[in-house]
Coordinates of C-alpha atoms and ligand atoms in Angstrom, one line a residue:
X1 CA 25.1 -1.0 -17.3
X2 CA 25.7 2.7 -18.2
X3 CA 25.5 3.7 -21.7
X4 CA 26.7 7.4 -21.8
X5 CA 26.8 9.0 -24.7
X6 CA 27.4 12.6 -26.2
X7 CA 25.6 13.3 -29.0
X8 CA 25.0 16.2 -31.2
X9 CA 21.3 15.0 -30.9
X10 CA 20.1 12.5 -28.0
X11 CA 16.9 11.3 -29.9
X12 CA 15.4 8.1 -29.3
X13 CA 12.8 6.5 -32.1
X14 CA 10.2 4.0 -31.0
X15 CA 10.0 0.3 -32.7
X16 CA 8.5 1.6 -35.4
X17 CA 11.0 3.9 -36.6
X18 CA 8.7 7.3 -35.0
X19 CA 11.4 10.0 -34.3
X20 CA 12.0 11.6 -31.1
X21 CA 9.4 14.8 -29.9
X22 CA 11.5 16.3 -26.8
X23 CA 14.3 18.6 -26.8
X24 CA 16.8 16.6 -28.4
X25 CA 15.9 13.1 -26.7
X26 CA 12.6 11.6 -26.7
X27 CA 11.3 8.1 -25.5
X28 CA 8.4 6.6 -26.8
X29 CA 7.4 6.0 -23.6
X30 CA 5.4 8.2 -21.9
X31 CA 7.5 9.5 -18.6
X32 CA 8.7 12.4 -20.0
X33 CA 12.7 12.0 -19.8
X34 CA 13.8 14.8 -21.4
X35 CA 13.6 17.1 -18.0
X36 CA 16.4 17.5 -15.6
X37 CA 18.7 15.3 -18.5
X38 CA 20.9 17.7 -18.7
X39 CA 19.2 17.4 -22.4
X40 CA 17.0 20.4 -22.4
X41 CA 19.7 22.6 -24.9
X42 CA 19.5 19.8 -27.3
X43 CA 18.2 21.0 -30.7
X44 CA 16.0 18.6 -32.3
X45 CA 18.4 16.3 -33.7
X46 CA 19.7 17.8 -36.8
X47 CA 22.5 19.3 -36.0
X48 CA 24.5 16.1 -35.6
X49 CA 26.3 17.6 -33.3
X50 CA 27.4 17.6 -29.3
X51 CA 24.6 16.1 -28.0
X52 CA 25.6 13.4 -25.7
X53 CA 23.8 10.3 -24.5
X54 CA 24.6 8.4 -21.3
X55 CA 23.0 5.1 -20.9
X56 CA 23.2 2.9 -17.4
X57 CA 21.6 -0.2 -17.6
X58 CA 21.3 -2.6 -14.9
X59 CA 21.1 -6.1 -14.7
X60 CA 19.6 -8.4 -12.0
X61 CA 20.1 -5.8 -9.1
X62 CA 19.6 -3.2 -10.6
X63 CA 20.9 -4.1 -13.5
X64 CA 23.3 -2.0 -12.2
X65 CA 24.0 -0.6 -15.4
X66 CA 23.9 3.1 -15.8
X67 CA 23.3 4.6 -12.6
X68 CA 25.7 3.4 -10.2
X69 CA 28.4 5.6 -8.9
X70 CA 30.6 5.4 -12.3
X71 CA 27.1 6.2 -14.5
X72 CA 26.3 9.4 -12.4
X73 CA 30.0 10.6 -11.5
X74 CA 30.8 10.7 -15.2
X75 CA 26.8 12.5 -15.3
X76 CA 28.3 15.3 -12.8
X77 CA 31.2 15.9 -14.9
X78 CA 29.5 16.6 -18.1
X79 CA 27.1 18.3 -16.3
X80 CA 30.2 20.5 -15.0
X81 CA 31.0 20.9 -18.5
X82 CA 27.6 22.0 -19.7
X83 CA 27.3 18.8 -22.2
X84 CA 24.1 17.0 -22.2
X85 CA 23.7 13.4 -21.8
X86 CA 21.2 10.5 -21.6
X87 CA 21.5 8.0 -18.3
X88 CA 19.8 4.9 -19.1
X89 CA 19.7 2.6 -15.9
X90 CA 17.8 -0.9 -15.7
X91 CA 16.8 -0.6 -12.2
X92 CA 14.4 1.8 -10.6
X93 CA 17.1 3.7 -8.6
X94 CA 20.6 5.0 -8.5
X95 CA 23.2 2.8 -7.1
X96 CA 21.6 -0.4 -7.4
X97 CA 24.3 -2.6 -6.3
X98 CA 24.3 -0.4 -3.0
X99 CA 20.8 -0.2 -2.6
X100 CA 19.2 -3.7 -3.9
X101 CA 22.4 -6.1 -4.1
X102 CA 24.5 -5.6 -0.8
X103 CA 24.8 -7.2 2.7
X104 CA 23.6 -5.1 5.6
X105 CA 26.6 -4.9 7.1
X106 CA 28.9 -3.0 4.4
X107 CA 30.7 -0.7 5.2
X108 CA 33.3 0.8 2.5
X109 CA 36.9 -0.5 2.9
X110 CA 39.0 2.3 2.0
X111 CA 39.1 5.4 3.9
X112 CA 36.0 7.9 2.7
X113 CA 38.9 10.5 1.0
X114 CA 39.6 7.5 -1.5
X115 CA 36.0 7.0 -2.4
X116 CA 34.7 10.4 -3.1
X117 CA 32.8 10.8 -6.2
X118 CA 33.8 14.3 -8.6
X119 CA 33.3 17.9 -7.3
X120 CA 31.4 17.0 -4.0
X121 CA 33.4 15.8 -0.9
X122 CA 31.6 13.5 1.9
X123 CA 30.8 15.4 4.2
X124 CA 32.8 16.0 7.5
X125 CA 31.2 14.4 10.0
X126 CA 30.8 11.5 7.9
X127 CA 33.5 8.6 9.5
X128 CA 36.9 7.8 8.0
X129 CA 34.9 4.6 7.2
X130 CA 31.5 5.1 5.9
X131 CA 28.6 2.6 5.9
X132 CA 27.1 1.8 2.9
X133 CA 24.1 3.6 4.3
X134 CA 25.7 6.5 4.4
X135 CA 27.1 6.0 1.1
X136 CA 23.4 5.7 -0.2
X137 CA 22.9 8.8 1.0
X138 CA 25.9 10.4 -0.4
X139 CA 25.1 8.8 -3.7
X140 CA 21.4 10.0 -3.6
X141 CA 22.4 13.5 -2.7
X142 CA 24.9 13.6 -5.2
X143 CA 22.5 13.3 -8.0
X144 CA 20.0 15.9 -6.7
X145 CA 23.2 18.3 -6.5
X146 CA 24.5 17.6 -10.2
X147 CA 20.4 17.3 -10.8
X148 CA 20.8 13.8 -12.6
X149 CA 17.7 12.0 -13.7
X150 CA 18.3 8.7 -15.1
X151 CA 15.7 7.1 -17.4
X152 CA 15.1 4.3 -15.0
X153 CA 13.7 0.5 -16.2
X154 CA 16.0 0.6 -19.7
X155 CA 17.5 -2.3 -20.2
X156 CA 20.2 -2.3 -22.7
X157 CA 20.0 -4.7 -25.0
X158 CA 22.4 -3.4 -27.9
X159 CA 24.6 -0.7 -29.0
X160 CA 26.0 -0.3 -32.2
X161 CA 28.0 2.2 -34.3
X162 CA 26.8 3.5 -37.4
X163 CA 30.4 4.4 -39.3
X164 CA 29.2 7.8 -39.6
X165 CA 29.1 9.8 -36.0
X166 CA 26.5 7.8 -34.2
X167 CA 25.6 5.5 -31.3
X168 CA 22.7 3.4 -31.5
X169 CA 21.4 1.9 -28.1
X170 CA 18.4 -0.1 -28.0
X171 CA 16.5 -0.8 -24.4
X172 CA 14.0 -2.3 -23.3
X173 CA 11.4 -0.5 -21.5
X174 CA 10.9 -3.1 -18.7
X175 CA 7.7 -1.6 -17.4
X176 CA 6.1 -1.8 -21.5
X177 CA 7.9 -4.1 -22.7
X178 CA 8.6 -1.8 -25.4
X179 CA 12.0 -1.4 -27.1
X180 CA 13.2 2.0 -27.3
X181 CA 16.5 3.8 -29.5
X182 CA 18.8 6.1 -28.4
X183 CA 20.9 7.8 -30.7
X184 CA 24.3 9.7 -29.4
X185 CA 27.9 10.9 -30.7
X186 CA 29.3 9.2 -27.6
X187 CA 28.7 6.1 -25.3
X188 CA 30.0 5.9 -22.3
X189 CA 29.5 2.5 -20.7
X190 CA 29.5 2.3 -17.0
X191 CA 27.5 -1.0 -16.4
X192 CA 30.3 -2.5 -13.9
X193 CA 32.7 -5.1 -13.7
X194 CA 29.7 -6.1 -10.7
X195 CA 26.7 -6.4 -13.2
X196 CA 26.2 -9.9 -12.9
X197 CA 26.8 -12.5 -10.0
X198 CA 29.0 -15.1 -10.9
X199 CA 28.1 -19.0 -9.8
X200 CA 30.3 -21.4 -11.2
X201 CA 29.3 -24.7 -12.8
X202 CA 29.8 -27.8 -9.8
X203 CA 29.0 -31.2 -10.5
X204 CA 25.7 -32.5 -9.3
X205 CA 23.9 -29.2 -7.8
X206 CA 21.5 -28.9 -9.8
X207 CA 20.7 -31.6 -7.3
X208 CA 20.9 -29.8 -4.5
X209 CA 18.6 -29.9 -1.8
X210 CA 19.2 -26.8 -0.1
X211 CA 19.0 -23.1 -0.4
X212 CA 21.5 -21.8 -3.0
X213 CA 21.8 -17.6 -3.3
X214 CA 24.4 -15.4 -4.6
X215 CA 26.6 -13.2 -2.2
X216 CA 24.4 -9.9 -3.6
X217 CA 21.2 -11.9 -2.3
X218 CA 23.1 -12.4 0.5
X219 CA 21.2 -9.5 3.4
X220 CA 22.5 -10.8 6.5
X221 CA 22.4 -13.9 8.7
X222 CA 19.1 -14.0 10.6
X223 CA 16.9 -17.0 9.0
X224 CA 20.4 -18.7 9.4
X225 CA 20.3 -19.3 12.6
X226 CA 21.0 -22.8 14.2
X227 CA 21.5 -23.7 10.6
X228 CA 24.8 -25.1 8.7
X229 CA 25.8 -22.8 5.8
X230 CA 28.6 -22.9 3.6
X231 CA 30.0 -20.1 1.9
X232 CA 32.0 -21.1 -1.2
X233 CA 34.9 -18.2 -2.3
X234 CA 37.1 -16.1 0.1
X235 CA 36.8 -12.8 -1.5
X236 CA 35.9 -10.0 0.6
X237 CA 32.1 -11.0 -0.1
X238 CA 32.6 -14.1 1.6
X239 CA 34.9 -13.4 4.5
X240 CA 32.4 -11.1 5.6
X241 CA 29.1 -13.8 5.0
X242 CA 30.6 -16.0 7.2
X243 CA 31.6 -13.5 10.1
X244 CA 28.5 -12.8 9.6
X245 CA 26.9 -15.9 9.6
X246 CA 28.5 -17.0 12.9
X247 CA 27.4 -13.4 14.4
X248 CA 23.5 -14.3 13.8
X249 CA 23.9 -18.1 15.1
X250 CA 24.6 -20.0 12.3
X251 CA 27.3 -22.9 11.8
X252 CA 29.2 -21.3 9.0
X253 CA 31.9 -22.2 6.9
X254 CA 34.2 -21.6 4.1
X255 CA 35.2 -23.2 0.9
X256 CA 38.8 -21.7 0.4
X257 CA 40.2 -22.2 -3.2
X258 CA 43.3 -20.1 -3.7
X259 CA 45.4 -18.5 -1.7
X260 CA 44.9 -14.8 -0.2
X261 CA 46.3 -11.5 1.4
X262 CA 44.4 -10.8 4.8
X263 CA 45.0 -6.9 6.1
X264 CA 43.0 -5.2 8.3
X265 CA 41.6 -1.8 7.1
X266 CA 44.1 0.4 8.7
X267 CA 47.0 -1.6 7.3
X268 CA 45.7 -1.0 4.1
X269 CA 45.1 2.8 4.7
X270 CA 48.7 3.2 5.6
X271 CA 49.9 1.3 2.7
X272 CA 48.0 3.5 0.4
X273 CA 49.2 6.6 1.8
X274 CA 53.0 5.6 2.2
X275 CA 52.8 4.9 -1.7
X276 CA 53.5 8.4 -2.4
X277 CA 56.8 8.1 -0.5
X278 CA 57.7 4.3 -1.0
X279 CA 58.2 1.9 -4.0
X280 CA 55.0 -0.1 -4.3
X281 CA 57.2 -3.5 -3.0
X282 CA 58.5 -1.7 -0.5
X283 CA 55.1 -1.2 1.0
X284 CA 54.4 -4.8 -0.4
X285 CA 57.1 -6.0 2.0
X286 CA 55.6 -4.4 4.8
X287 CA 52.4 -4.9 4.8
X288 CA 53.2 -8.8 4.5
X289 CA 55.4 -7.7 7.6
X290 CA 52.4 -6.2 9.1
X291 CA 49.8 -9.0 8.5
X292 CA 51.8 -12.2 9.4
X293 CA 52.6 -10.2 12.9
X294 CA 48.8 -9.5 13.6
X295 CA 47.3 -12.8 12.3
X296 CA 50.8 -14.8 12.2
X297 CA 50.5 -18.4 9.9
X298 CA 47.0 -18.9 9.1
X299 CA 47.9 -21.7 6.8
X300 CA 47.4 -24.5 9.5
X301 CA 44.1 -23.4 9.3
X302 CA 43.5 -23.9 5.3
X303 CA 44.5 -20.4 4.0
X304 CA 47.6 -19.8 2.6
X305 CA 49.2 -16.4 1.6
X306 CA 49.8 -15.3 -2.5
X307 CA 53.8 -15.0 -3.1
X308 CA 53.0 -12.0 -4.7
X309 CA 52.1 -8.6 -2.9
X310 CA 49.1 -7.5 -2.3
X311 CA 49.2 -3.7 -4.1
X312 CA 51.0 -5.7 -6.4
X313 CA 48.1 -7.8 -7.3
X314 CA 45.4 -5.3 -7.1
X315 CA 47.7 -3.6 -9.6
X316 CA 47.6 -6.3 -12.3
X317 CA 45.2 -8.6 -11.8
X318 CA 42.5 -6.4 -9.9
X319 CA 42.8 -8.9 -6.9
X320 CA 41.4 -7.2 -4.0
X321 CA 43.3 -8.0 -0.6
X322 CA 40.7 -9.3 2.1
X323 CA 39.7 -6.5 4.4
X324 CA 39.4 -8.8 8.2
X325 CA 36.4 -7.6 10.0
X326 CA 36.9 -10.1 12.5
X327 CA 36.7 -13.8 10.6
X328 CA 40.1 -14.5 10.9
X329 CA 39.8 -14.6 14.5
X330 CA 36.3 -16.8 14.2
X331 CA 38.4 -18.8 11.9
X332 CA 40.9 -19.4 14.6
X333 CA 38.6 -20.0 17.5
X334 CA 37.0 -22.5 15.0
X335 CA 33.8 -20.9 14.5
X336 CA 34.0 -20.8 11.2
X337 CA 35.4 -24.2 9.7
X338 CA 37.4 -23.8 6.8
X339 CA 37.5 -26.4 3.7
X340 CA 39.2 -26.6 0.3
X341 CA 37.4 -26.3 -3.4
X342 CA 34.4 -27.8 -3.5
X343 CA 34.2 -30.7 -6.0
X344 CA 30.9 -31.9 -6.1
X345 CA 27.7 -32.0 -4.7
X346 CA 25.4 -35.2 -3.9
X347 CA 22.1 -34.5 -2.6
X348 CA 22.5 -32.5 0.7
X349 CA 26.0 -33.6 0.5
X350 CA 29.3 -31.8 -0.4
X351 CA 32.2 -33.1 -1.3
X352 CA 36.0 -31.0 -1.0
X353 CA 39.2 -31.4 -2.7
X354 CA 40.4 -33.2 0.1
X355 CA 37.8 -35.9 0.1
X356 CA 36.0 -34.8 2.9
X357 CA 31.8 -34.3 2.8
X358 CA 29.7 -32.2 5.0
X359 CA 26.1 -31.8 4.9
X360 CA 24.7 -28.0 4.4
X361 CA 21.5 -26.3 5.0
X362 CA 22.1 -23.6 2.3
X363 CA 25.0 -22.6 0.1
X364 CA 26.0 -19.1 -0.5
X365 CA 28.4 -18.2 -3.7
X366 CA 30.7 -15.5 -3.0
X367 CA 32.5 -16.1 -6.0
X368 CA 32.3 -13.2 -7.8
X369 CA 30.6 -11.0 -10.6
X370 CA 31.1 -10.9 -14.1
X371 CA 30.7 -8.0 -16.6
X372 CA 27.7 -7.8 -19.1
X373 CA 29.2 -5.7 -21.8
X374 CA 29.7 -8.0 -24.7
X375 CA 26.1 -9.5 -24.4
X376 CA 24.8 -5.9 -25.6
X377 CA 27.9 -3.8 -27.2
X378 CA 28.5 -4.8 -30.8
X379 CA 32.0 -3.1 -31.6
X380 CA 35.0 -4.4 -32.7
X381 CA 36.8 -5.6 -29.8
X382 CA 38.8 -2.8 -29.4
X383 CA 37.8 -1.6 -25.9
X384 CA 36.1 -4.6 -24.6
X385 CA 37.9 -8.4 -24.4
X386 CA 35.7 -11.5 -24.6
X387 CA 35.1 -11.5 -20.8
X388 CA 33.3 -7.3 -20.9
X389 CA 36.5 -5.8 -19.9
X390 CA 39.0 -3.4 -21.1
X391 CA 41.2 -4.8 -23.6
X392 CA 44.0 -2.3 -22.6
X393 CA 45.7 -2.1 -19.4
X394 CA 45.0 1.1 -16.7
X395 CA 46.0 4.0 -17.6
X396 CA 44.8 3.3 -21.3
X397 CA 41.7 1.5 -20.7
X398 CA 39.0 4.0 -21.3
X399 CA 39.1 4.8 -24.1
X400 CA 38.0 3.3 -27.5
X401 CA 37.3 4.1 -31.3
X402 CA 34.2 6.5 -32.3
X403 CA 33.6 7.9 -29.1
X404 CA 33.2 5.2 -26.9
X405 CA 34.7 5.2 -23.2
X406 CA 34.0 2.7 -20.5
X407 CA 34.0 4.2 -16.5
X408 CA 35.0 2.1 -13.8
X409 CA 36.1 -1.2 -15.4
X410 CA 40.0 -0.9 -14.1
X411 CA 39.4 -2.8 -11.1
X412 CA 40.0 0.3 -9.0
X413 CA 36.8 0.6 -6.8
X414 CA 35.5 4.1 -6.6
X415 CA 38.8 5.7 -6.4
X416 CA 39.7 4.7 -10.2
X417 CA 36.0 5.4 -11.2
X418 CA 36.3 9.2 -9.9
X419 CA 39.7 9.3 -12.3
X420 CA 37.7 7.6 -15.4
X421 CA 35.1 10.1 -15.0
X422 CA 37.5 13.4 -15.2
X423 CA 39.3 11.7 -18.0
X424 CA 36.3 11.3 -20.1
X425 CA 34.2 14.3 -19.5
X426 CA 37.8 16.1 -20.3
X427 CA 38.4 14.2 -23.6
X428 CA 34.5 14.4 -24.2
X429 CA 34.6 18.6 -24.3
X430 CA 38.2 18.5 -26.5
X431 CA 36.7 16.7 -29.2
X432 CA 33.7 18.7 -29.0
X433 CA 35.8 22.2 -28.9
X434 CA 38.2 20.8 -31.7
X435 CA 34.4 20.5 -33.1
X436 CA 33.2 23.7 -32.9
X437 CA 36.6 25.8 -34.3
X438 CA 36.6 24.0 -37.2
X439 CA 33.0 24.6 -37.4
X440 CA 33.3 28.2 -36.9
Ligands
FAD1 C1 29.7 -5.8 -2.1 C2 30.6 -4.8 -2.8 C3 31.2 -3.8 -2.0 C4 32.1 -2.9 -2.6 N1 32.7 -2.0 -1.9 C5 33.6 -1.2 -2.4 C6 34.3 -0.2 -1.6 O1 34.1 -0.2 -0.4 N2 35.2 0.7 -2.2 C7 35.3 0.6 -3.5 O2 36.1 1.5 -4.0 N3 34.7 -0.3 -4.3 C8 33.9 -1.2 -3.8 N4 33.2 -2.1 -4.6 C9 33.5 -2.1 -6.0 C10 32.2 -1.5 -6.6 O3 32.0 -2.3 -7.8 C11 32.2 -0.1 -6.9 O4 32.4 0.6 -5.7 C12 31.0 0.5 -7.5 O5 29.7 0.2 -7.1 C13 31.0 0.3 -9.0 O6 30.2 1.3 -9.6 P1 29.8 1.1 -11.1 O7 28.9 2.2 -11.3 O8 31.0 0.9 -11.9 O9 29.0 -0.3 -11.1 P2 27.6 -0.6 -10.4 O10 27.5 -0.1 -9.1 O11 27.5 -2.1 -10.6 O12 26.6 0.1 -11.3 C14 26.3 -0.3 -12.7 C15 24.9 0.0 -13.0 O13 24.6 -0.3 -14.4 C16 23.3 -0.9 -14.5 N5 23.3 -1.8 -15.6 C17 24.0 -3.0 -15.8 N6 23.7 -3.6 -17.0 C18 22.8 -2.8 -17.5 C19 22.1 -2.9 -18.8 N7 22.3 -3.9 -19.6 N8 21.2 -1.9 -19.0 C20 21.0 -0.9 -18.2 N9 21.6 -0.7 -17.0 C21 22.5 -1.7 -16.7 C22 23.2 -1.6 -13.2 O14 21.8 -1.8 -12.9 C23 23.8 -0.7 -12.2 O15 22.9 0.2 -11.6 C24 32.3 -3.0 -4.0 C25 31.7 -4.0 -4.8 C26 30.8 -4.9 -4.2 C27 30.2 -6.0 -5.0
NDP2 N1 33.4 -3.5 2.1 C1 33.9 -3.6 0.9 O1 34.5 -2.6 0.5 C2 33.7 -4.8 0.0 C3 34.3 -4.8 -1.2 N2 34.0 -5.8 -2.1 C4 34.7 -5.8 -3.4 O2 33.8 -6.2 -4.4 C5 34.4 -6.9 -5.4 C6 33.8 -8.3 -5.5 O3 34.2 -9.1 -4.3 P1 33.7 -10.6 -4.1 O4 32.2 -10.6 -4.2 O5 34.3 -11.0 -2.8 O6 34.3 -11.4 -5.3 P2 35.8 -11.7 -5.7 O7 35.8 -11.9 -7.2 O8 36.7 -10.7 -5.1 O9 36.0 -13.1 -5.0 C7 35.5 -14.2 -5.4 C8 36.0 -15.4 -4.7 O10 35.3 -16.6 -5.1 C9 36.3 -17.5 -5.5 N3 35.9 -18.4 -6.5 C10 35.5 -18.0 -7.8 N4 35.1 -19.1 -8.5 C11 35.3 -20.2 -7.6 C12 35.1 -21.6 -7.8 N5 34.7 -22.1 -8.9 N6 35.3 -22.4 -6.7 C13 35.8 -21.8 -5.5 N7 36.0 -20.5 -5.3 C14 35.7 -19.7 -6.4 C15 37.5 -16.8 -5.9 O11 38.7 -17.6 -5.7 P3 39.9 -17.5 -6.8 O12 40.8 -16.5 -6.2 O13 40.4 -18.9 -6.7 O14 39.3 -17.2 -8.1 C16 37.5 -15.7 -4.8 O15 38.0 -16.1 -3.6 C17 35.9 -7.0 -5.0 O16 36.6 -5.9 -5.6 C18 35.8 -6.7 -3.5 O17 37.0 -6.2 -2.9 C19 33.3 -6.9 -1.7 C20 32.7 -6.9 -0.5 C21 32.9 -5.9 0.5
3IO3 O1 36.9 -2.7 -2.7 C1 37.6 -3.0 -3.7 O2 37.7 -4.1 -4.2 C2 38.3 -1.9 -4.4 O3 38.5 -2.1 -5.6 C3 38.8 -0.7 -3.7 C4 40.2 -0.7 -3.7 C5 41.0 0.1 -4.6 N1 42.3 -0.1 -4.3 C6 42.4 -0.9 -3.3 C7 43.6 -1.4 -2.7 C8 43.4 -2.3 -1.6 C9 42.1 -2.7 -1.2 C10 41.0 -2.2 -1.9 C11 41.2 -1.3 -2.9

């Protein structure tokens, strides 16, 4: 998670209440943070004034709080603004979920002008299409341009307010075990809607035989070979697994529970760029057009199509379309067997909605990530529903009470996170100007 915060004074006090020693922020650690925070014109805390703290935290890949692209394009645009900030990250890198949690293969889906971070292009001769290689490298020199430096290994493990102008975050210090405080005017939360893997509860596996994982310990499809391997959800995580699968020799299939949009990538380019020109069913319409004349009926074959459009759906329920990088066509060829929900599990056996069991090497659970927010954030459910995301719809889902702000939970990839992160650093410096006529 990313804990951003502005504060008049970044300072964080050890367990035993020991205030901070660096310029504005200090850790009670020994790394000295306060270097290359964009923290080094922070007074020492008295001023309670426009000091800002910015706090990633990551969870099991990285806790991929904090320093993931939302964490440090939100980092570039204070830095642009000249307001300090904190980035507290729970891995040991930027960009975790790129770096620790993601298949070999990835490649980003939307074109690279769509998923370009604040006040630094790709450059051009990256591809339309970038690999998340690339990406990685983007991302890394992205942070030595804005000169980011997260505080790596904090875990965040609360944040309160303190009714007056304060943020409190607490984190662990995963290489000391020690817990550390951050105090800041604002938090800005950009732990991700991806923090945690999601595996749903199914009868009997805890029974399981087999080797279970998570899509984002998913790396590719090597030690899979000759081996049967079901991949349950048909997200763009698990269309991908078993493409992949199949590719490296493995008998792969896929538990299909609800019904989905297929497009291929440059259907989906062209949809986004005729949206400036078209009403949004309009483009709905043909794109459904589109992807029923490349991949025609597929529902013979166990996948059926939503009645609902597919910008439509990213649009209120978040629900990517699946990006084909060539499954449908293993699908069809009957490389990759397709089944319903999975019901239940009986030693090495699963059992389907339809009453059908197959027998699996390994199991791999696309299904999903959830967000981490309300295991940490104590507020008053203002910003932040029961499930860690915004309460309010996009555009009005940034932005909370006391100077809090969450960055890249709109379900809008890293188009929607480059838009958060404007929007906040710009409402960030208002307040603080407001701030500084009245105090003048
Ligand atoms: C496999 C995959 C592929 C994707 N591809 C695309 C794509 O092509 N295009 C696109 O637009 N979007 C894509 N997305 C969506 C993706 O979520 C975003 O692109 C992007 O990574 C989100 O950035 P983020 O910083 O919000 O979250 P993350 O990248 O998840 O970063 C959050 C950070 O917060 C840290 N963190 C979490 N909890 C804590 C805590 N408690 N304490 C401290 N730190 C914490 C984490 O360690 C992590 O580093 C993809 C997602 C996945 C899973
Ligand atoms: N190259 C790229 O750009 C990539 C982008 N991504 C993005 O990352 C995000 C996460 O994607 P992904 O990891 O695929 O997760 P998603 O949440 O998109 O998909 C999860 C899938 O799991 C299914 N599922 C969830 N629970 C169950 C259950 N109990 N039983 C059966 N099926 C279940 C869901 O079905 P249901 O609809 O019924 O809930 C859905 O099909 C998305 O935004 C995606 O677009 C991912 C991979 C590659
Ligand atoms: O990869 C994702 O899931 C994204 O959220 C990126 C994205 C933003 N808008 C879209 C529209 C169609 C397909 C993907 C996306």
């Amino acid at each position: 998670m990313f804990f951003y915060g502005i504060c008049g004074d970044v300072c964080c006090v050890d367990d035993a209440g020991c205030s901070s020693d660096g310029p504005g922020f200090c850790s009670s650690g020994s790394d000295g943070v306060s270097d290359g925070l964009g923290a080094t014109d922070l007074d020492d805390g008295d001023s309670g004034g426009d000091k800002v703290l910015v706090e990633s935290s990551v969870l099991s890949c990285a806790f991929r709080l904090g320093a993931g692209p939302a964490g440090i394009a939100i980092a570039a645009c204070l830095n642009v603004l000249s307001i300090p900030y904190i980035v507290l990250e729970r891995e040991d890198c930027i960009a975790s979920l790129w770096k620790k949690k993601s298949y070999d293969r990835l490649k980003l889906h939307l074109a690279k002008k769509y998923c370009t971070l604040p006040h630094m292009p790709f450059p051009s001769h990256f591809p339309t299409f970038v690999s998340k290689y690339m990406f990685i490298q983007y991302l890394d020199n992205y942070v030595a341009q804005f000169n980011i430096n997260p505080l790596y290994s904090r875990s965040i493990e609360s944040a309160s307010h303190d009714g007056g102008e304060k943020w409190k975050v607490e984190a662990r210090n995963v290489g000391s075990g020690e817990m550390e405080v951050f105090e800041g005017r604002f938090l800005v939360v950009a732990t991700g809607e991806n923090c945690e893997g999601f595996v749903p509860k199914v009868l009997g596996l805890e029974g399981y035989g087999g080797e279970l994982l998570h899509s984002s310990e998913y790396d590719n499809g090597k030690m899979y070979s000759g081996k049967d391997v079901l991949v349950v959800g048909c997200g763009n995580s698990g269309m991908e697994i078993a493409y992949d699968l199949c590719n490296c020799g493995a008998r792969a299939a896929i538990s299909v529970r609800s019904p989905v949009h297929i497009l291929s990538k440059e259907m989906v380019q062209w949809g986004m760029s005729m949206l400036k020109y078209l009403p949004l069913n309009v483009v709905d319409k043909m794109l459904q057009t589109l992807a029923n004349f490349q991949y025609g009926d597929l529902s013979h074959y166990g996948i059926q199509t939503p009645s609902k459009g597919p910008f439509h759906l990213k649009g209120t329920i978040g629900r990517s379309p699946v990006i084909d990088v060539g499954t449908v066509d293993k699908i069809k060829t009957g490389d990759i067997q397709v089944f319903p929900s999975i019901m239940s599990v009986n030693g090495d056996n699963i059992e389907f909605a339809d009453g059908k069991t197959s027998r699996f090497h390994a199991i791999v659970f696309a299904t999903g990530y959830k967000s981490n927010v309300r295991k940490w954030l104590k507020d008053d459910g203002a910003l932040f529903n029961d499930d860690g995301m915004p309460v309010k719809k996009a555009p009005d889902h940034w932005k909370g009470e006391n100077g809090l702000y969450c960055i890249g939970f709109a379900r809008a990839g890293l188009f929607g996170i480059s838009i958060d992160a404007q929007n906040i650093a710009k409402h960030i410096n208002l307040i603080l100007s407001q701030q500084k006529a009245v105090d003048q």
